[in-house]
Short mmCIF file of C-alpha atoms and ligand atoms in Angstrom, two decimals:
data_model
loop_
_atom_site.label_atom_id
_atom_site.label_comp_id
_atom_site.label_asym_id
_atom_site.label_seq_id
_atom_site.Cartn_x
_atom_site.Cartn_y
_atom_site.Cartn_z
CA MET Y 1 9.57 126.66 93.16
CA ALA Y 2 9.60 123.63 90.87
CA LEU Y 3 12.19 120.94 91.59
CA THR Y 4 13.19 117.90 89.59
CA SER Y 5 13.38 114.65 91.52
CA SER Y 6 17.16 114.77 91.56
CA GLN Y 7 17.15 118.34 92.84
CA LEU Y 8 14.67 117.34 95.56
CA LEU Y 9 16.82 114.38 96.59
CA GLU Y 10 19.90 116.56 96.72
CA GLU Y 11 18.09 119.04 99.00
CA VAL Y 12 16.72 116.32 101.24
CA LYS Y 13 20.04 114.50 101.58
CA LYS Y 14 21.64 117.75 102.72
CA SER Y 15 19.03 118.11 105.45
CA ILE Y 16 19.28 114.61 106.94
CA LYS Y 17 22.01 112.39 108.34
CA GLU Y 18 23.42 109.76 105.99
CA VAL Y 19 25.41 106.75 107.17
CA THR Y 20 27.37 104.01 105.41
CA PRO Y 21 26.52 100.30 105.61
CA ASP Y 22 29.54 99.82 107.82
CA ASP Y 23 28.27 102.57 110.16
CA VAL Y 24 24.99 100.67 110.44
CA ARG Y 25 26.76 97.38 111.13
CA ARG Y 26 28.84 98.97 113.86
CA GLY Y 27 25.87 100.90 115.25
CA LEU Y 28 23.84 97.71 115.53
CA GLN Y 29 26.72 95.94 117.24
CA SER Y 30 27.35 98.69 119.76
CA GLY Y 31 23.69 99.47 120.33
CA ASP Y 32 24.05 103.03 119.03
CA ILE Y 33 21.46 102.14 116.40
CA GLN Y 34 18.38 100.72 118.07
CA HIS Y 35 16.20 100.08 115.02
CA VAL Y 36 16.76 99.41 111.34
CA ILE Y 37 13.81 99.85 109.02
CA ASP Y 38 13.66 98.47 105.49
CA VAL Y 39 11.27 100.75 103.57
CA ARG Y 40 11.20 98.76 100.33
CA GLU Y 41 8.11 97.05 98.93
CA ARG Y 42 7.48 93.44 99.97
CA ASP Y 43 8.48 91.87 96.65
CA GLU Y 44 11.86 93.60 96.89
CA VAL Y 45 12.40 92.41 100.44
CA MET Y 46 11.85 88.76 99.46
CA ASP Y 47 15.42 88.59 98.10
CA GLY Y 48 16.91 89.41 101.46
CA TYR Y 49 17.12 92.09 104.12
CA ILE Y 50 19.33 93.18 106.99
CA PRO Y 51 18.88 90.68 109.86
CA GLY Y 52 16.56 92.10 112.49
CA ALA Y 53 15.24 94.91 110.29
CA HIS Y 54 11.64 96.04 110.59
CA LEU Y 55 9.94 95.67 107.22
CA ILE Y 56 7.66 98.64 106.60
CA PRO Y 57 7.07 99.72 102.99
CA ARG Y 58 7.62 103.45 102.44
CA GLY Y 59 3.90 104.07 101.92
CA PHE Y 60 3.05 102.77 105.40
CA LEU Y 61 6.03 104.13 107.30
CA GLU Y 62 4.43 107.14 109.01
CA LEU Y 63 1.27 105.14 109.73
CA ASN Y 64 2.99 102.13 111.28
CA VAL Y 65 6.23 103.36 112.78
CA GLU Y 66 4.84 104.08 116.25
CA GLU Y 67 3.20 100.69 116.61
CA ASP Y 68 5.80 98.56 114.84
CA VAL Y 69 9.02 100.28 115.91
CA SER Y 70 8.89 102.83 118.69
CA MET Y 71 6.80 105.60 120.22
CA ASP Y 72 9.96 107.11 121.67
CA ARG Y 73 11.05 109.90 119.33
CA SER Y 74 14.61 109.92 120.70
CA GLU Y 75 15.45 106.31 119.84
CA SER Y 76 17.96 105.90 117.03
CA ILE Y 77 16.63 104.60 113.74
CA ALA Y 78 18.50 103.77 110.52
CA LEU Y 79 16.43 103.56 107.35
CA TYR Y 80 17.37 101.87 104.11
CA CYS Y 81 15.87 101.03 100.74
CA ALA Y 82 17.30 99.59 97.50
CA GLY Y 83 19.78 102.35 96.73
CA GLY Y 84 19.44 105.13 99.32
CA ASN Y 85 16.92 107.54 97.76
CA ARG Y 86 13.59 106.40 99.15
CA SER Y 87 15.13 106.01 102.60
CA ALA Y 88 16.38 109.60 102.45
CA LEU Y 89 12.86 110.86 101.74
CA ALA Y 90 11.55 108.56 104.47
CA ALA Y 91 14.08 109.95 106.95
CA ARG Y 92 12.88 113.48 106.20
CA ASP Y 93 9.31 112.42 107.03
CA LEU Y 94 10.22 110.70 110.30
CA ILE Y 95 12.10 113.83 111.31
CA ALA Y 96 8.94 115.80 110.53
CA MET Y 97 7.10 113.47 112.94
CA GLY Y 98 9.54 114.43 115.67
CA TYR Y 99 11.98 111.52 115.50
CA SER Y 100 15.26 113.18 116.36
CA ASN Y 101 17.80 110.42 115.76
CA VAL Y 102 17.13 109.20 112.23
CA SER Y 103 19.60 108.31 109.50
CA SER Y 104 19.45 106.98 105.95
CA MET Y 105 21.87 104.32 104.74
CA ILE Y 106 23.89 105.30 101.67
CA GLY Y 107 23.65 102.77 98.82
CA GLY Y 108 20.76 100.85 100.36
CA ILE Y 109 20.69 97.06 100.50
CA LYS Y 110 22.91 96.97 97.41
CA GLY Y 111 25.59 98.87 99.29
CA TRP Y 112 25.14 96.54 102.24
CA LYS Y 113 25.61 93.47 100.05
CA ASP Y 114 28.54 95.04 98.17
CA ALA Y 115 30.22 95.58 101.53
CA GLY Y 116 29.97 91.81 102.04
CA LEU Y 117 27.62 92.15 105.02
CA LYS Y 118 25.15 89.48 106.07
CA ILE Y 119 21.59 89.39 104.81
CA GLN Y 120 18.62 87.35 105.93
CA THR Y 121 16.27 85.61 103.50
CA GLY Y 122 13.13 83.53 103.76
CA GLY Y 123 10.41 83.41 106.41
CA LEU Y 124 8.38 86.07 104.62
CA LEU Y 125 4.83 85.68 103.48
CA THR Y 126 4.33 85.95 99.75
CA GLU Y 127 1.92 88.40 98.18
CA GLU Y 128 -0.45 85.48 97.64
CA ASP Y 129 -0.22 84.50 101.34
CA MET Y 130 -0.83 88.11 102.37
CA GLN Y 131 -4.12 88.03 100.49
CA ARG Y 132 -5.18 84.57 101.60
CA TYR Y 133 -4.50 85.17 105.28
CA SER Y 134 -5.39 88.86 105.44
CA ARG Y 135 -8.04 88.27 108.14
CA HIS Y 136 -5.37 86.62 110.30
CA LEU Y 137 -2.79 89.28 109.58
CA ILE Y 138 -4.96 92.09 110.92
CA LEU Y 139 -5.43 90.24 114.23
CA PRO Y 140 -2.67 91.49 116.55
CA GLU Y 141 -2.63 88.05 118.25
CA VAL Y 142 -1.78 86.36 114.95
CA GLY Y 143 -0.20 88.83 112.52
CA GLU Y 144 2.53 87.90 110.06
CA GLN Y 145 4.59 86.15 112.72
CA GLY Y 146 1.66 84.05 113.87
CA GLN Y 147 0.78 83.14 110.30
CA GLN Y 148 4.36 82.03 109.76
CA LYS Y 149 4.05 79.80 112.82
CA LEU Y 150 0.87 78.29 111.38
CA LEU Y 151 2.60 77.70 108.04
CA GLN Y 152 5.39 75.92 109.90
CA GLY Y 153 2.88 73.86 111.91
CA LYS Y 154 2.91 70.07 111.45
CA VAL Y 155 -0.26 68.35 112.54
CA LEU Y 156 -1.25 64.69 112.26
CA LEU Y 157 -4.93 63.79 112.12
CA ILE Y 158 -5.78 60.25 113.23
CA GLY Y 159 -8.95 59.40 111.36
CA ALA Y 160 -10.52 61.17 108.37
CA GLY Y 161 -14.03 60.60 109.68
CA GLY Y 162 -16.69 62.71 111.35
CA LEU Y 163 -14.19 64.59 113.50
CA GLY Y 164 -11.22 64.53 111.13
CA CYS Y 165 -13.14 66.06 108.20
CA PRO Y 166 -14.14 69.42 109.73
CA THR Y 167 -10.85 69.64 111.63
CA ALA Y 168 -8.84 69.09 108.43
CA LEU Y 169 -10.87 71.62 106.43
CA TYR Y 170 -10.35 74.43 108.92
CA LEU Y 171 -6.71 73.62 109.62
CA ALA Y 172 -5.99 73.63 105.88
CA ALA Y 173 -7.87 76.90 105.47
CA ALA Y 174 -5.97 78.43 108.39
CA GLY Y 175 -2.69 77.57 106.67
CA ILE Y 176 -1.30 74.79 108.86
CA GLY Y 177 1.71 74.04 106.66
CA LYS Y 178 1.80 70.26 106.92
CA ILE Y 179 -1.24 68.12 107.62
CA GLY Y 180 -1.02 64.33 107.78
CA LEU Y 181 -4.09 62.13 107.62
CA VAL Y 182 -4.14 58.51 108.80
CA ASP Y 183 -7.14 56.43 107.76
CA ALA Y 184 -7.47 52.99 106.18
CA ASP Y 185 -11.13 53.35 105.13
CA VAL Y 186 -12.84 54.09 101.84
CA VAL Y 187 -15.75 56.51 101.55
CA ASP Y 188 -19.12 54.89 102.26
CA LYS Y 189 -22.50 56.42 101.48
CA SER Y 190 -23.37 56.40 105.19
CA ASN Y 191 -20.39 58.70 105.83
CA LEU Y 192 -21.87 61.57 103.83
CA GLN Y 193 -24.34 62.49 106.62
CA ARG Y 194 -21.44 64.08 108.55
CA GLN Y 195 -18.04 63.61 106.86
CA VAL Y 196 -17.99 66.89 105.02
CA LEU Y 197 -14.80 66.34 103.00
CA PHE Y 198 -16.53 63.77 100.79
CA GLY Y 199 -19.21 63.77 98.10
CA GLU Y 200 -21.40 61.28 96.29
CA SER Y 201 -18.80 60.74 93.56
CA ASP Y 202 -16.15 59.76 96.12
CA VAL Y 203 -17.96 56.66 97.40
CA GLY Y 204 -15.58 53.70 97.25
CA ARG Y 205 -12.39 55.79 97.10
CA PRO Y 206 -9.83 55.88 99.94
CA LYS Y 207 -10.78 58.69 102.33
CA VAL Y 208 -7.25 60.04 102.66
CA GLU Y 209 -6.88 60.39 98.88
CA VAL Y 210 -10.16 62.25 98.47
CA ALA Y 211 -9.29 64.38 101.49
CA ARG Y 212 -5.89 65.25 100.04
CA GLU Y 213 -7.40 66.49 96.76
CA ARG Y 214 -10.11 68.49 98.50
CA LEU Y 215 -7.72 70.11 100.99
CA LEU Y 216 -5.16 71.02 98.31
CA ASP Y 217 -7.95 72.61 96.29
CA LEU Y 218 -8.86 74.64 99.36
CA ASN Y 219 -5.24 75.60 99.99
CA PRO Y 220 -2.55 74.66 97.41
CA GLY Y 221 0.14 76.35 99.49
CA ILE Y 222 0.29 73.63 102.14
CA GLU Y 223 1.44 70.02 102.23
CA ILE Y 224 -1.05 67.19 102.74
CA VAL Y 225 0.34 63.74 103.50
CA ALA Y 226 -2.02 60.80 103.05
CA HIS Y 227 -1.31 57.71 105.17
CA HIS Y 228 -3.73 55.09 103.80
CA ASP Y 229 -3.06 52.70 106.64
CA LEU Y 230 -4.15 51.49 110.04
CA MET Y 231 -2.08 52.83 112.89
CA THR Y 232 -0.34 49.96 114.68
CA SER Y 233 2.44 49.51 117.19
CA HIS Y 234 4.75 48.90 114.21
CA ASN Y 235 4.17 52.15 112.32
CA ALA Y 236 2.91 54.59 114.99
CA PHE Y 237 6.29 56.12 115.90
CA ASP Y 238 7.30 56.38 112.24
CA ILE Y 239 4.07 58.07 111.19
CA MET Y 240 4.06 60.45 114.15
CA ALA Y 241 7.73 61.39 113.85
CA ASP Y 242 7.14 64.16 111.29
CA TYR Y 243 4.48 65.99 113.32
CA ASP Y 244 4.37 68.22 116.39
CA ILE Y 245 0.70 67.90 117.33
CA ILE Y 246 -1.56 64.84 117.13
CA VAL Y 247 -5.31 65.22 116.64
CA ASN Y 248 -7.28 62.18 117.64
CA GLY Y 249 -10.56 61.59 115.88
CA CYS Y 250 -10.47 57.81 115.86
CA ASP Y 251 -13.44 55.64 116.67
CA ASN Y 252 -11.82 52.63 118.28
CA PHE Y 253 -10.01 51.94 121.50
CA PRO Y 254 -6.88 50.17 120.27
CA THR Y 255 -5.95 53.28 118.27
CA ARG Y 256 -6.90 55.53 121.16
CA TYR Y 257 -4.52 53.76 123.56
CA LEU Y 258 -1.85 53.44 120.89
CA VAL Y 259 -1.96 57.16 120.04
CA ASN Y 260 -1.96 58.10 123.71
CA ASP Y 261 1.01 55.93 124.58
CA ALA Y 262 3.03 56.96 121.52
CA ALA Y 263 2.31 60.65 122.24
CA VAL Y 264 3.30 60.37 125.91
CA LEU Y 265 6.48 58.47 125.02
CA THR Y 266 7.48 61.11 122.45
CA GLY Y 267 6.24 64.14 124.42
CA LYS Y 268 3.65 65.34 121.88
CA PRO Y 269 0.25 66.83 122.71
CA VAL Y 270 -2.91 65.01 121.64
CA VAL Y 271 -5.96 67.12 120.85
CA ASP Y 272 -8.68 64.63 121.60
CA GLY Y 273 -12.35 64.53 120.65
CA SER Y 274 -15.12 61.99 120.84
CA ILE Y 275 -18.81 61.87 120.01
CA PHE Y 276 -21.76 59.62 120.76
CA ARG Y 277 -25.39 60.17 119.75
CA PHE Y 278 -26.07 63.80 120.82
CA GLU Y 279 -23.06 64.33 123.08
CA GLY Y 280 -19.45 65.12 122.53
CA GLN Y 281 -16.32 65.92 124.45
CA ALA Y 282 -12.91 67.39 123.80
CA THR Y 283 -9.69 67.86 125.71
CA VAL Y 284 -5.95 68.25 125.18
CA TYR Y 285 -3.75 65.53 126.64
CA ASP Y 286 -0.30 66.99 127.09
CA SER Y 287 1.85 65.04 129.52
CA ALA Y 288 4.94 67.02 128.50
CA ALA Y 289 3.17 70.14 129.81
CA GLY Y 290 2.32 68.38 133.08
CA GLY Y 291 -1.25 67.57 132.08
CA PRO Y 292 -3.00 64.21 132.33
CA CYS Y 293 -3.03 61.62 129.54
CA TYR Y 294 -5.83 59.30 128.44
CA ARG Y 295 -4.57 56.47 130.64
CA CYS Y 296 -4.64 58.75 133.69
CA LEU Y 297 -8.43 58.54 133.27
CA TYR Y 298 -8.76 55.02 131.86
CA PRO Y 299 -5.61 53.06 132.81
CA GLU Y 300 -6.57 49.88 130.95
CA PRO Y 301 -9.13 49.03 128.27
CA PRO Y 302 -12.08 46.87 129.39
CA PRO Y 303 -12.60 43.38 127.93
CA PRO Y 304 -13.89 43.62 124.32
CA GLY Y 305 -17.20 41.85 125.10
CA GLU Y 306 -18.35 44.59 127.49
CA VAL Y 307 -18.61 47.40 125.00
CA PRO Y 308 -21.14 48.26 122.27
CA SER Y 309 -20.06 48.03 118.64
CA CYS Y 310 -19.05 51.17 116.75
CA SER Y 311 -22.05 51.38 114.48
CA GLU Y 312 -24.70 50.64 117.13
CA GLY Y 313 -24.85 54.03 118.77
CA GLY Y 314 -25.66 56.42 115.98
CA VAL Y 315 -24.59 60.06 115.87
CA LEU Y 316 -26.31 63.32 115.05
CA GLY Y 317 -24.72 64.46 111.78
CA VAL Y 318 -23.85 68.00 112.90
CA LEU Y 319 -22.31 66.90 116.21
CA PRO Y 320 -18.82 66.03 114.90
CA GLY Y 321 -18.69 69.46 113.27
CA THR Y 322 -18.98 71.14 116.66
CA ILE Y 323 -16.43 68.90 118.39
CA GLY Y 324 -14.06 68.77 115.39
CA LEU Y 325 -13.92 72.56 115.33
CA VAL Y 326 -13.21 72.70 119.05
CA GLN Y 327 -10.25 70.44 118.22
CA ALA Y 328 -9.19 72.63 115.28
CA THR Y 329 -9.38 75.70 117.53
CA GLU Y 330 -7.15 74.05 120.12
CA VAL Y 331 -4.61 73.11 117.43
CA VAL Y 332 -4.43 76.68 116.14
CA LYS Y 333 -4.00 77.99 119.70
CA LEU Y 334 -1.23 75.48 120.44
CA VAL Y 335 0.63 76.39 117.25
CA LEU Y 336 0.29 80.12 117.93
CA GLY Y 337 1.07 79.70 121.63
CA LYS Y 338 -1.97 81.86 122.46
CA GLY Y 339 -4.83 81.45 124.89
CA GLU Y 340 -5.61 78.75 127.47
CA PRO Y 341 -5.52 75.24 126.00
CA LEU Y 342 -7.90 72.50 127.18
CA VAL Y 343 -5.09 70.82 129.14
CA GLY Y 344 -6.45 69.27 132.33
CA ARG Y 345 -9.98 70.21 131.30
CA MET Y 346 -12.61 68.10 129.56
CA LEU Y 347 -15.20 70.10 127.65
CA LEU Y 348 -18.55 68.30 127.57
CA TYR Y 349 -21.18 69.22 125.02
CA ASP Y 350 -24.85 68.24 125.00
CA ALA Y 351 -26.41 69.10 121.66
CA LEU Y 352 -30.03 68.47 122.71
CA ASP Y 353 -29.81 70.79 125.73
CA MET Y 354 -27.31 73.00 123.89
CA LYS Y 355 -25.09 73.11 126.97
CA PHE Y 356 -21.34 73.10 127.49
CA ARG Y 357 -19.86 71.95 130.79
CA GLU Y 358 -16.30 71.47 131.93
CA LEU Y 359 -14.64 68.79 134.06
CA LYS Y 360 -11.27 69.17 135.74
CA LEU Y 361 -8.88 66.36 134.85
CA ARG Y 362 -5.83 65.56 136.92
CA ARG Y 363 -2.67 63.67 136.17
CA ASN Y 364 -2.67 60.30 137.91
CA ALA Y 365 0.64 59.54 139.65
CA GLU Y 366 -0.17 55.85 139.23
CA CYS Y 367 -0.87 56.15 135.48
CA PRO Y 368 0.71 53.17 133.71
CA VAL Y 369 2.30 55.36 131.01
CA CYS Y 370 2.84 58.90 132.37
CA GLY Y 371 2.83 58.11 136.11
CA ASP Y 372 5.75 58.09 138.54
CA ALA Y 373 6.51 54.40 137.95
CA PRO Y 374 5.31 53.68 134.42
CA THR Y 375 4.79 50.07 133.35
CA VAL Y 376 3.89 50.80 129.70
CA LYS Y 377 7.21 51.47 127.99
CA GLU Y 378 6.43 50.26 124.52
CA LEU Y 379 3.39 50.29 122.26
CA ILE Y 380 0.65 47.69 122.65
CA ASP Y 381 -1.80 46.46 120.00
CA TYR Y 382 -5.13 45.75 121.66
CA ASP Y 383 -7.88 43.84 119.85
CA ILE Y 384 -10.34 45.98 117.93
CA PHE Y 385 -13.43 46.91 119.92
CA CYS Y 386 -15.60 49.97 120.41
CA GLY Y 387 -17.20 52.23 123.04
CA LEU Y 388 -16.18 52.21 126.69
CA PRO Y 389 -18.99 51.78 129.27
CA GLY Y 390 -19.94 55.10 130.78
CA HIS Y 391 -17.78 56.96 128.33
CA SER Y 392 -19.11 58.35 125.09
CA GLU Y 393 -17.36 57.16 122.02
CA ALA Y 394 -17.73 56.61 118.28
CA ALA Y 395 -16.17 59.26 116.16
CA GLY Y 396 -16.68 57.57 112.79
ZN1 LIG B 1 -1.23 59.36 132.21
#
């Protein structure tokens, strides 16, 4: 028997349960309706949907309903679309799958809006984002929600050098929504051996400006803020205020202590990395999470005369790539809230032996900034000097 579409719809609507928008509102309030599913296409949903609705386009409904909504065939589900036709057909198909308590909302989202009921907008990935981040979206640990968290992430990179370059590239690619870069340097030819954001034609230009262009080319959907400045006690709080996570890739001790103290005082985690010759290390200082800070390990800087200068040590060009990407990985984990962060653990890497080791780090109750009786209560500008004896350093 041949049916026109309107005849089919008429038949289907007779065989399923239809409810009004007000029924759905009341059902959601009382708990009689456990799930609402919006079966429209993504571009239609962008303009708004019923708060709390599952968003599953009609074409994926049967495939995804068990995983995204419920395995339990007796739970009550209300379906809606733009005007009430697609959801009626969808209801018929869920019933065929054995769902026994399914309804279709008359009038769809238009009816819902006309009834003056509340809709939710925003927080959805665009079609463009769905393509760009598709390899994230198919990971259950990330998914659309995780990608949204990444896009809302605000991360400040101290230093656009050997560590900052690879970290910035991967964070931008991953879709960290706001990335700040602090660096007062210009690109030097000797940087190109390891600072992978820059090219020959960039020599002489401010690193943060080149970095901004390169990162926006990689991902135009995010915000890159260039701070062409030295971090000091005067601007540190201001610069850090807009960010949730600080990534330290700086190559001098004054900045290292400054960043540590500012982060402890404002309760922000610092994803720290350092490199020297063939060795590197990385950890996450997070005093707000009960972990140690940098001063727990090194309470005070040594006198400037006792340490080698920044450029003396040398560094294997690929080394900052390895450590910078450990830092980028930790940032992504912190933003997603997944996995075990390197809090209270120092990862040590020896490139020549190709070995990773791990040291336990403990909070020091006598730490001058995060200890039980802190003495450092404001930021201090130490004189510029490099490398700490017995501690690898030189990230530039
Ligand atoms: Zn401490």
